[in-house]
């Protein structure tokens, strides 16, 4: 704890400021006591005027008589000038005169007494003892001045420390937040000096780093999403080719077995006509599957772009219903139509024809004989809507989300009988995704409904 306080900036600034202020006050006091001379309030001009007359008067007295007169005169001068001057009487040849400078004394007057031929020098000088009294007074004030110096130094250091370290502590706190990647705080230091400039620069840096970090996070999230998508697509491709290999292997194995049986005339395969027709049917299904695989490969090619054009959607549906009329008759199905006129969309005509054909083909293939197919087309909310409902059949709810997966079949044996490849709805979903359209399959009270919205 002591080390922490010792290492803190406020404590260092406080101690340094207090010590410096105390040192400055002490040095100032020392200079005053040592070098500041006493400033006298009187000068020698008055004495210089009176002294010659005084000397002339006492020259008529004997030396003994003159001493009393001189003493009385000196007392008057002392009282009149606040004891600032001292009277001196020396013989003119005295060596003691050399210690005085005429610049620091009054006028020097020569004096002889009536009873003596000796010549004396008379003058006044400044009272040096009074100068020492000033120093003594200052020395007596040392205890009080020491307390005052310490108190003033502590108070001044305290407020100076607050003024200097408060913004620095704020800047330090904000910098720690920035180091922890927290850019929400701002340094509220309202100063125009270098500390204020530093705080403003730190705030600008915080905002820029926050913006850069947000952009980097967004870019990382987008990159992660792209990586996840790429992994998902790669997994789907692997699963697709694995399923495609399996699906292609089955008809090839069937054809190979039938051909070998007919070639060697094994058992029932002696009836070549029957099994040649079956082989041809399997070959047709294989060809259809290969074509659909080629279609998927073309649609999944990176950078693939179709050529959109203006399409009368209502006319397209009517044309495809007419093209599949024989198919409906073969399955003994009734078709009901509710198609609004003037329903237009933008898209690739050939791809959309394949979508409609696949949906109508599925409805016909999986509906029992004697059931009904209802086709509706209308325009609402600035969008084209298509629904195809086939009655007499339902799909398990758990299988509906998987219908658009490649090679997925609800009932493997039943789909083999219908001749489906398991790629029809996968192709439909891929084409509709290219057009930005949505598709949904759901069970209804009568059967199954496919809804498409452009």
CSV table of C-alpha atoms in Angstrom, one decimal:
chain,number,residue,atom,x,y,z
A,1,UNK,CA,0.0,0.0,0.0
A,2,UNK,CA,2.8,2.4,0.9
A,3,UNK,CA,4.6,1.5,-2.3
A,4,UNK,CA,1.4,2.2,-4.3
A,5,UNK,CA,1.0,5.6,-2.8
A,6,UNK,CA,4.7,6.4,-3.3
A,7,UNK,CA,4.4,5.4,-7.0
A,8,UNK,CA,1.2,7.4,-7.6
A,9,UNK,CA,1.4,10.6,-9.7
A,10,UNK,CA,-0.6,12.8,-7.2
A,11,UNK,CA,1.6,11.8,-4.3
A,12,UNK,CA,4.8,12.6,-6.3
A,13,UNK,CA,3.5,15.9,-7.5
A,14,UNK,CA,2.3,16.9,-4.0
A,15,UNK,CA,5.6,16.0,-2.4
A,16,UNK,CA,7.7,17.7,-5.0
A,17,UNK,CA,5.5,20.8,-5.0
A,18,UNK,CA,5.5,21.1,-1.2
A,19,UNK,CA,9.3,20.6,-1.0
A,20,UNK,CA,10.0,23.1,-3.8
A,21,UNK,CA,7.7,25.8,-2.2
A,22,UNK,CA,9.3,25.3,1.2
A,23,UNK,CA,12.7,25.5,-0.3
A,24,UNK,CA,11.9,28.7,-2.2
A,25,UNK,CA,10.4,30.3,0.9
A,26,UNK,CA,13.5,29.3,2.9
A,27,UNK,CA,15.9,30.7,0.3
A,28,UNK,CA,13.9,33.9,0.2
A,29,UNK,CA,14.0,34.3,3.9
A,30,UNK,CA,17.8,33.6,3.9
A,31,UNK,CA,18.4,36.2,1.3
A,32,UNK,CA,16.4,38.8,3.2
A,33,UNK,CA,18.4,38.2,6.4
A,34,UNK,CA,21.7,38.2,4.6
A,35,UNK,CA,21.6,40.7,1.8
A,36,UNK,CA,18.7,43.1,2.4
A,37,UNK,CA,20.2,46.3,4.0
A,38,UNK,CA,18.2,48.4,6.5
A,39,UNK,CA,16.6,51.3,4.7
A,40,UNK,CA,17.0,54.5,6.6
A,41,UNK,CA,14.2,57.0,6.7
A,42,UNK,CA,16.5,60.0,7.4
A,43,UNK,CA,19.6,61.4,5.6
A,44,UNK,CA,22.6,63.5,6.5
A,45,UNK,CA,21.4,66.7,4.8
A,46,UNK,CA,20.0,68.3,8.0
A,47,UNK,CA,23.1,67.2,10.0
A,48,UNK,CA,25.4,68.6,7.4
A,49,UNK,CA,23.7,72.0,7.8
A,50,UNK,CA,23.8,72.0,11.6
A,51,UNK,CA,27.1,70.3,12.3
A,52,UNK,CA,29.4,73.2,11.1
A,53,UNK,CA,27.6,75.7,13.4
A,54,UNK,CA,27.7,73.3,16.3
A,55,UNK,CA,31.4,72.7,15.8
A,56,UNK,CA,32.1,76.5,15.7
A,57,UNK,CA,30.1,77.0,19.0
A,58,UNK,CA,31.9,74.3,21.0
A,59,UNK,CA,35.4,75.4,19.8
A,60,UNK,CA,35.1,78.2,22.3
A,61,UNK,CA,34.8,75.7,25.1
A,62,UNK,CA,37.5,73.8,26.9
A,63,UNK,CA,37.7,70.1,26.1
A,64,UNK,CA,36.2,69.1,29.4
A,65,UNK,CA,33.3,71.6,29.0
A,66,UNK,CA,32.7,70.6,25.4
A,67,UNK,CA,32.1,67.0,26.4
A,68,UNK,CA,28.9,67.9,28.2
A,69,UNK,CA,27.7,70.1,25.4
A,70,UNK,CA,28.5,67.3,22.8
A,71,UNK,CA,26.6,64.7,24.9
A,72,UNK,CA,23.5,66.9,25.0
A,73,UNK,CA,23.7,67.6,21.3
A,74,UNK,CA,24.1,64.0,20.5
A,75,UNK,CA,21.0,63.0,22.5
A,76,UNK,CA,19.0,65.6,20.6
A,77,UNK,CA,20.1,64.2,17.3
A,78,UNK,CA,19.4,60.6,18.3
A,79,UNK,CA,15.9,61.4,19.5
A,80,UNK,CA,15.2,63.5,16.5
A,81,UNK,CA,16.4,60.8,14.0
A,82,UNK,CA,15.2,57.6,15.8
A,83,UNK,CA,18.6,56.6,16.8
A,84,UNK,CA,19.7,56.2,13.2
A,85,UNK,CA,23.1,58.1,13.6
A,86,UNK,CA,26.1,57.8,15.8
A,87,UNK,CA,28.4,60.7,16.8
A,88,UNK,CA,32.2,60.3,16.3
A,89,UNK,CA,35.1,62.4,17.6
A,90,UNK,CA,38.6,61.5,16.6
A,91,UNK,CA,42.0,63.2,16.4
A,92,UNK,CA,42.7,64.2,12.9
A,93,UNK,CA,45.7,61.8,12.7
A,94,UNK,CA,43.8,58.8,14.2
A,95,UNK,CA,44.1,55.5,12.3
A,96,UNK,CA,40.5,54.7,13.1
A,97,UNK,CA,39.3,57.3,10.5
A,98,UNK,CA,40.3,54.9,7.8
A,99,UNK,CA,37.5,52.5,8.6
A,100,UNK,CA,34.9,55.1,7.6
A,101,UNK,CA,33.9,56.1,4.1
A,102,UNK,CA,32.8,59.7,3.6
A,103,UNK,CA,30.0,58.4,1.4
A,104,UNK,CA,28.4,56.7,4.4
A,105,UNK,CA,28.9,59.5,6.9
A,106,UNK,CA,27.9,63.2,7.3
A,107,UNK,CA,30.2,66.0,6.6
A,108,UNK,CA,33.6,65.8,8.4
A,109,UNK,CA,34.3,69.0,10.5
A,110,UNK,CA,37.6,69.9,12.1
A,111,UNK,CA,37.5,71.0,15.7
A,112,UNK,CA,40.0,72.5,18.1
A,113,UNK,CA,39.2,73.4,21.8
A,114,UNK,CA,40.2,76.5,23.5
A,115,UNK,CA,42.5,74.8,25.9
A,116,UNK,CA,44.3,72.6,23.4
A,117,UNK,CA,46.1,72.9,20.1
A,118,UNK,CA,45.2,69.3,19.1
A,119,UNK,CA,42.9,69.1,16.0
A,120,UNK,CA,40.0,66.7,16.0
A,121,UNK,CA,37.5,65.5,13.3
A,122,UNK,CA,33.8,65.4,14.1
A,123,UNK,CA,31.0,63.6,12.1
A,124,UNK,CA,28.0,61.4,12.3
A,125,UNK,CA,27.6,57.8,10.8
A,126,UNK,CA,24.8,55.4,10.4
A,127,UNK,CA,24.0,53.3,13.4
A,128,UNK,CA,25.0,49.7,12.3
A,129,UNK,CA,23.6,48.3,15.5
A,130,UNK,CA,20.1,49.3,14.4
A,131,UNK,CA,20.7,47.3,11.2
A,132,UNK,CA,21.4,44.2,13.3
A,133,UNK,CA,18.1,44.7,15.1
A,134,UNK,CA,16.3,44.0,11.8
A,135,UNK,CA,18.1,40.7,11.4
A,136,UNK,CA,17.4,39.8,15.1
A,137,UNK,CA,13.7,40.5,14.6
A,138,UNK,CA,13.7,38.2,11.5
A,139,UNK,CA,15.6,35.5,13.4
A,140,UNK,CA,13.0,35.7,16.3
A,141,UNK,CA,10.2,35.1,13.7
A,142,UNK,CA,11.8,31.9,12.4
A,143,UNK,CA,9.5,29.5,14.4
A,144,UNK,CA,6.3,31.3,13.2
A,145,UNK,CA,7.6,31.7,9.7
A,146,UNK,CA,8.5,28.0,9.5
A,147,UNK,CA,5.0,27.0,10.5
A,148,UNK,CA,3.5,29.5,8.0
A,149,UNK,CA,5.9,28.2,5.2
A,150,UNK,CA,4.9,24.6,5.9
A,151,UNK,CA,1.2,25.3,6.0
A,152,UNK,CA,1.2,27.5,2.9
A,153,UNK,CA,3.4,24.9,1.0
A,154,UNK,CA,1.0,22.1,1.9
A,155,UNK,CA,-2.1,24.0,0.9
A,156,UNK,CA,-0.6,25.3,-2.3
A,157,UNK,CA,0.8,21.9,-3.2
A,158,UNK,CA,-2.6,20.3,-2.5
A,159,UNK,CA,-4.5,22.6,-4.9
A,160,UNK,CA,-1.7,22.5,-7.5
A,161,UNK,CA,-1.7,18.7,-7.4
A,162,UNK,CA,-5.4,18.6,-8.0
A,163,UNK,CA,-5.1,21.1,-10.9
A,164,UNK,CA,-2.3,19.2,-12.5
A,165,UNK,CA,-3.1,15.5,-11.9
A,166,UNK,CA,-6.9,15.4,-12.2
A,167,UNK,CA,-6.9,15.6,-16.0
A,168,UNK,CA,-4.0,13.3,-16.2
A,169,UNK,CA,-5.8,10.7,-14.1
A,170,UNK,CA,-8.8,11.0,-16.4
A,171,UNK,CA,-6.6,10.5,-19.4
A,172,UNK,CA,-4.9,7.5,-17.7
A,173,UNK,CA,-8.4,5.9,-17.0
A,174,UNK,CA,-9.5,6.4,-20.6
A,175,UNK,CA,-6.3,5.0,-21.9
A,176,UNK,CA,-6.8,1.9,-19.7
A,177,UNK,CA,-10.3,1.5,-21.1
A,178,UNK,CA,-8.9,1.8,-24.7
A,179,UNK,CA,-6.3,-0.8,-23.9
A,180,UNK,CA,-9.2,-3.1,-22.8
A,181,UNK,CA,-10.9,-2.3,-26.2
A,182,UNK,CA,-13.6,-0.3,-24.5
A,183,UNK,CA,-14.1,2.9,-26.5
A,184,UNK,CA,-17.4,4.1,-24.9
A,185,UNK,CA,-15.8,6.6,-22.5
A,186,UNK,CA,-14.6,10.1,-23.3
A,187,UNK,CA,-12.0,12.3,-21.5
A,188,UNK,CA,-13.9,15.4,-20.4
A,189,UNK,CA,-11.0,17.8,-19.8
A,190,UNK,CA,-11.9,21.3,-20.7
A,191,UNK,CA,-8.5,22.9,-21.0
A,192,UNK,CA,-6.7,24.6,-23.9
A,193,UNK,CA,-3.1,23.8,-22.9
A,194,UNK,CA,-1.1,20.7,-23.9
A,195,UNK,CA,-3.1,18.5,-21.5
A,196,UNK,CA,-6.3,19.6,-23.1
A,197,UNK,CA,-4.8,19.0,-26.6
A,198,UNK,CA,-3.7,15.5,-25.4
A,199,UNK,CA,-7.3,14.8,-24.1
A,200,UNK,CA,-8.9,15.9,-27.4
A,201,UNK,CA,-6.4,13.8,-29.3
A,202,UNK,CA,-7.1,10.8,-27.1
A,203,UNK,CA,-10.9,11.3,-27.7
A,204,UNK,CA,-10.4,11.5,-31.5
A,205,UNK,CA,-8.2,8.4,-31.3
A,206,UNK,CA,-10.9,6.6,-29.3
A,207,UNK,CA,-13.6,7.4,-31.8
A,208,UNK,CA,-11.5,6.4,-34.8
A,209,UNK,CA,-10.4,3.1,-33.1
A,210,UNK,CA,-14.0,2.4,-32.2
A,211,UNK,CA,-15.1,3.0,-35.8
A,212,UNK,CA,-12.2,0.9,-37.1
A,213,UNK,CA,-13.0,-1.9,-34.6
A,214,UNK,CA,-16.7,-1.9,-35.5
A,215,UNK,CA,-15.8,-2.1,-39.2
A,216,UNK,CA,-13.3,-4.8,-38.5
A,217,UNK,CA,-15.9,-6.8,-36.5
A,218,UNK,CA,-18.4,-6.4,-39.2
A,219,UNK,CA,-15.8,-7.5,-41.8
A,220,UNK,CA,-14.9,-10.5,-39.5
A,221,UNK,CA,-18.6,-11.4,-39.1
A,222,UNK,CA,-19.1,-11.2,-42.9
A,223,UNK,CA,-15.9,-13.2,-43.5
A,224,UNK,CA,-17.0,-15.8,-40.9
A,225,UNK,CA,-20.5,-16.0,-42.6
A,226,UNK,CA,-18.8,-16.4,-46.0
A,227,UNK,CA,-16.6,-19.1,-44.6
A,228,UNK,CA,-19.6,-20.9,-43.0
A,229,UNK,CA,-21.5,-20.6,-46.2
A,230,UNK,CA,-18.5,-21.9,-48.2
A,231,UNK,CA,-18.2,-24.8,-45.8
A,232,UNK,CA,-21.9,-25.5,-46.1
A,233,UNK,CA,-21.8,-25.3,-49.9
A,234,UNK,CA,-18.8,-27.6,-49.9
A,235,UNK,CA,-20.6,-30.1,-47.7
A,236,UNK,CA,-23.6,-29.9,-49.9
A,237,UNK,CA,-21.5,-30.5,-53.0
A,238,UNK,CA,-19.9,-33.5,-51.4
A,239,UNK,CA,-23.2,-34.9,-50.3
A,240,UNK,CA,-24.7,-34.1,-53.8
A,241,UNK,CA,-22.0,-35.9,-55.7
A,242,UNK,CA,-22.1,-38.8,-53.3
A,243,UNK,CA,-25.8,-39.1,-53.8
A,244,UNK,CA,-25.4,-38.6,-57.6
A,245,UNK,CA,-22.9,-41.4,-57.7
A,246,UNK,CA,-25.3,-43.7,-55.8
A,247,UNK,CA,-28.2,-42.7,-58.0
A,248,UNK,CA,-26.3,-43.3,-61.2
A,249,UNK,CA,-24.9,-46.5,-60.0
A,250,UNK,CA,-28.3,-48.1,-59.5
A,251,UNK,CA,-29.7,-47.8,-63.1
A,252,UNK,CA,-26.4,-48.8,-64.5
A,253,UNK,CA,-26.3,-51.9,-62.4
A,254,UNK,CA,-29.8,-52.7,-63.5
A,255,UNK,CA,-29.1,-52.3,-67.2
A,256,UNK,CA,-25.8,-54.3,-66.8
A,257,UNK,CA,-27.6,-57.2,-65.0
A,258,UNK,CA,-30.4,-57.3,-67.6
A,259,UNK,CA,-28.0,-57.3,-70.6
A,260,UNK,CA,-25.8,-60.0,-69.1
A,261,UNK,CA,-28.9,-62.1,-68.4
A,262,UNK,CA,-30.2,-61.7,-71.9
A,263,UNK,CA,-26.7,-62.3,-73.4
A,264,UNK,CA,-26.3,-65.6,-71.6
A,265,UNK,CA,-30.0,-66.4,-71.8
A,266,UNK,CA,-30.3,-67.1,-68.1
A,267,UNK,CA,-33.8,-68.1,-66.9
A,268,UNK,CA,-36.4,-65.5,-67.4
A,269,UNK,CA,-34.0,-63.2,-69.4
A,270,UNK,CA,-34.6,-65.5,-72.4
A,271,UNK,CA,-37.6,-63.2,-73.1
A,272,UNK,CA,-35.4,-60.5,-74.6
A,273,UNK,CA,-38.2,-58.3,-75.8
A,274,UNK,CA,-39.6,-57.7,-72.3
A,275,UNK,CA,-36.2,-57.0,-70.7
A,276,UNK,CA,-35.0,-54.9,-73.6
A,277,UNK,CA,-38.0,-52.7,-73.1
A,278,UNK,CA,-37.2,-52.5,-69.4
A,279,UNK,CA,-33.6,-51.6,-70.1
A,280,UNK,CA,-34.7,-48.9,-72.5
A,281,UNK,CA,-37.0,-47.4,-69.8
A,282,UNK,CA,-34.2,-47.5,-67.2
A,283,UNK,CA,-31.9,-45.9,-69.9
A,284,UNK,CA,-34.5,-43.1,-70.4
A,285,UNK,CA,-34.6,-42.4,-66.7
A,286,UNK,CA,-30.8,-42.4,-66.6
A,287,UNK,CA,-30.7,-39.9,-69.5
A,288,UNK,CA,-33.2,-37.7,-67.7
A,289,UNK,CA,-31.1,-37.8,-64.5
A,290,UNK,CA,-27.9,-36.9,-66.5
A,291,UNK,CA,-29.7,-34.0,-68.1
A,292,UNK,CA,-30.9,-32.7,-64.7
A,293,UNK,CA,-27.4,-33.1,-63.3
A,294,UNK,CA,-26.1,-31.0,-66.2
A,295,UNK,CA,-28.8,-28.4,-65.5
A,296,UNK,CA,-27.8,-28.3,-61.8
A,297,UNK,CA,-24.1,-28.0,-62.7
A,298,UNK,CA,-24.9,-25.1,-65.0
A,299,UNK,CA,-27.0,-23.3,-62.4
A,300,UNK,CA,-24.4,-23.8,-59.7
A,301,UNK,CA,-21.5,-22.5,-61.8
A,302,UNK,CA,-19.9,-19.4,-60.0
A,303,UNK,CA,-20.9,-16.2,-61.8
A,304,UNK,CA,-23.8,-17.8,-63.7
A,305,UNK,CA,-26.3,-15.1,-64.8
A,306,UNK,CA,-29.5,-15.7,-66.6
A,307,UNK,CA,-31.0,-13.3,-69.2
A,308,UNK,CA,-34.2,-11.8,-67.7
A,309,UNK,CA,-37.0,-10.5,-69.9
A,310,UNK,CA,-40.5,-9.4,-69.5
A,311,UNK,CA,-42.8,-12.4,-69.2
A,312,UNK,CA,-46.6,-12.6,-69.2
A,313,UNK,CA,-46.8,-15.1,-66.3
A,314,UNK,CA,-50.5,-15.9,-66.8
A,315,UNK,CA,-49.8,-16.8,-70.5
A,316,UNK,CA,-46.8,-19.0,-69.4
A,317,UNK,CA,-49.0,-21.0,-67.0
A,318,UNK,CA,-51.7,-21.5,-69.6
A,319,UNK,CA,-49.1,-22.7,-72.1
A,320,UNK,CA,-47.6,-25.2,-69.7
A,321,UNK,CA,-51.0,-26.5,-68.7
A,322,UNK,CA,-51.8,-27.2,-72.3
A,323,UNK,CA,-48.4,-28.9,-72.9
A,324,UNK,CA,-49.0,-31.2,-69.9
A,325,UNK,CA,-52.6,-32.0,-70.8
A,326,UNK,CA,-51.8,-35.5,-72.0
A,327,UNK,CA,-50.0,-36.2,-68.7
A,328,UNK,CA,-53.1,-35.2,-66.7
A,329,UNK,CA,-55.3,-37.4,-68.9
A,330,UNK,CA,-53.0,-40.4,-68.4
A,331,UNK,CA,-53.3,-40.1,-64.6
A,332,UNK,CA,-57.0,-39.5,-64.9
A,333,UNK,CA,-56.8,-36.1,-63.1
A,334,UNK,CA,-59.1,-33.1,-63.3
A,335,UNK,CA,-57.5,-29.7,-63.7
A,336,UNK,CA,-59.2,-26.6,-62.3
A,337,UNK,CA,-57.8,-23.1,-63.3
A,338,UNK,CA,-58.2,-19.7,-61.8
A,339,UNK,CA,-55.7,-17.5,-63.7
A,340,UNK,CA,-55.9,-13.7,-63.6
A,341,UNK,CA,-55.0,-11.8,-66.7
A,342,UNK,CA,-52.2,-9.2,-67.1
A,343,UNK,CA,-49.9,-10.8,-64.5
A,344,UNK,CA,-46.3,-10.1,-65.6
A,345,UNK,CA,-42.9,-10.8,-64.1
A,346,UNK,CA,-39.2,-10.5,-65.1
A,347,UNK,CA,-37.2,-13.6,-65.5
A,348,UNK,CA,-35.7,-16.3,-67.8
A,349,UNK,CA,-38.4,-17.9,-69.8
A,350,UNK,CA,-36.8,-21.3,-70.3
A,351,UNK,CA,-35.9,-21.6,-66.7
A,352,UNK,CA,-39.3,-20.6,-65.5
A,353,UNK,CA,-40.9,-23.1,-68.0
A,354,UNK,CA,-38.8,-25.8,-66.3
A,355,UNK,CA,-40.0,-24.7,-62.9
A,356,UNK,CA,-43.7,-24.9,-63.9
A,357,UNK,CA,-43.2,-28.2,-65.7
A,358,UNK,CA,-41.6,-29.8,-62.7
A,359,UNK,CA,-44.3,-28.6,-60.3
A,360,UNK,CA,-47.1,-29.7,-62.6
A,361,UNK,CA,-45.3,-33.0,-63.2
A,362,UNK,CA,-44.9,-33.7,-59.4
A,363,UNK,CA,-48.6,-32.8,-58.9
A,364,UNK,CA,-49.6,-35.3,-61.6
A,365,UNK,CA,-47.1,-38.0,-60.6
A,366,UNK,CA,-48.0,-38.1,-56.9
A,367,UNK,CA,-51.8,-37.7,-57.2
A,368,UNK,CA,-54.1,-40.8,-57.2
A,369,UNK,CA,-56.3,-41.4,-60.2
A,370,UNK,CA,-59.6,-39.4,-60.1
A,371,UNK,CA,-58.2,-36.6,-58.0
A,372,UNK,CA,-58.0,-32.9,-58.8
A,373,UNK,CA,-55.3,-30.4,-59.5
A,374,UNK,CA,-56.1,-26.7,-58.9
A,375,UNK,CA,-53.9,-24.0,-60.4
A,376,UNK,CA,-54.3,-20.3,-59.4
A,377,UNK,CA,-52.5,-17.2,-60.6
A,378,UNK,CA,-53.1,-13.6,-59.4
A,379,UNK,CA,-51.4,-10.3,-58.7
A,380,UNK,CA,-51.5,-8.8,-55.1
A,381,UNK,CA,-49.3,-6.5,-53.1
A,382,UNK,CA,-47.2,-5.7,-56.2
A,383,UNK,CA,-46.2,-9.4,-56.4
A,384,UNK,CA,-47.2,-12.4,-58.7
A,385,UNK,CA,-48.6,-15.4,-56.9
A,386,UNK,CA,-48.9,-19.0,-58.0
A,387,UNK,CA,-50.4,-22.0,-56.2
A,388,UNK,CA,-50.7,-25.6,-57.4
A,389,UNK,CA,-52.7,-27.9,-55.2
A,390,UNK,CA,-53.2,-31.6,-55.8
A,391,UNK,CA,-55.7,-33.5,-53.7
A,392,UNK,CA,-55.8,-37.1,-52.4
A,393,UNK,CA,-52.3,-37.1,-50.9
A,394,UNK,CA,-50.4,-35.7,-47.9
A,395,UNK,CA,-46.7,-35.4,-47.0
A,396,UNK,CA,-45.5,-36.1,-43.5
A,397,UNK,CA,-44.7,-32.8,-41.7
A,398,UNK,CA,-41.2,-33.9,-40.8
A,399,UNK,CA,-40.4,-34.5,-44.5
A,400,UNK,CA,-41.6,-31.2,-45.9
A,401,UNK,CA,-38.4,-29.2,-45.0
A,402,UNK,CA,-36.2,-31.8,-46.8
A,403,UNK,CA,-38.2,-31.8,-50.0
A,404,UNK,CA,-35.8,-29.3,-51.7
A,405,UNK,CA,-32.7,-31.4,-50.9
A,406,UNK,CA,-31.1,-33.2,-53.9
A,407,UNK,CA,-32.1,-36.9,-54.3
A,408,UNK,CA,-34.5,-36.8,-51.3
A,409,UNK,CA,-37.6,-39.0,-51.6
A,410,UNK,CA,-40.4,-39.3,-49.1
A,411,UNK,CA,-41.1,-42.9,-50.1
A,412,UNK,CA,-38.2,-44.5,-52.0
A,413,UNK,CA,-40.2,-47.4,-53.5
A,414,UNK,CA,-43.1,-45.2,-54.5
A,415,UNK,CA,-40.8,-42.6,-56.2
A,416,UNK,CA,-39.0,-45.3,-58.1
A,417,UNK,CA,-42.3,-46.4,-59.5
A,418,UNK,CA,-43.1,-42.8,-60.6
A,419,UNK,CA,-39.7,-42.5,-62.3
A,420,UNK,CA,-38.6,-39.4,-60.3
A,421,UNK,CA,-34.9,-38.6,-60.0
A,422,UNK,CA,-35.2,-36.7,-56.7
A,423,UNK,CA,-33.8,-33.6,-58.4
A,424,UNK,CA,-36.9,-31.9,-59.6
A,425,UNK,CA,-37.7,-29.7,-56.5
A,426,UNK,CA,-34.0,-29.1,-56.0
A,427,UNK,CA,-33.8,-27.6,-59.5
A,428,UNK,CA,-37.0,-25.6,-58.9
A,429,UNK,CA,-35.6,-24.1,-55.7
A,430,UNK,CA,-32.3,-23.2,-57.3
A,431,UNK,CA,-34.0,-21.5,-60.2
A,432,UNK,CA,-36.4,-19.6,-58.0
A,433,UNK,CA,-33.5,-18.5,-55.8
A,434,UNK,CA,-31.8,-17.0,-58.9
A,435,UNK,CA,-35.0,-15.0,-59.5
A,436,UNK,CA,-35.4,-13.9,-55.9
A,437,UNK,CA,-38.7,-15.8,-55.6
A,438,UNK,CA,-40.0,-17.7,-52.6
A,439,UNK,CA,-41.5,-21.2,-52.6
A,440,UNK,CA,-43.4,-23.1,-49.9
A,441,UNK,CA,-44.9,-26.5,-49.7
A,442,UNK,CA,-47.6,-27.3,-47.1
A,443,UNK,CA,-50.4,-29.8,-46.4
A,444,UNK,CA,-54.0,-28.7,-46.8
A,445,UNK,CA,-57.3,-30.2,-45.9
A,446,UNK,CA,-57.7,-31.7,-49.4
A,447,UNK,CA,-54.0,-32.5,-50.2
A,448,UNK,CA,-50.7,-30.7,-50.8
A,449,UNK,CA,-50.2,-27.1,-52.0
A,450,UNK,CA,-47.2,-25.5,-53.5
A,451,UNK,CA,-47.0,-21.7,-53.3
A,452,UNK,CA,-44.7,-19.5,-55.3
A,453,UNK,CA,-44.3,-15.7,-54.9
A,454,UNK,CA,-42.3,-13.5,-57.3
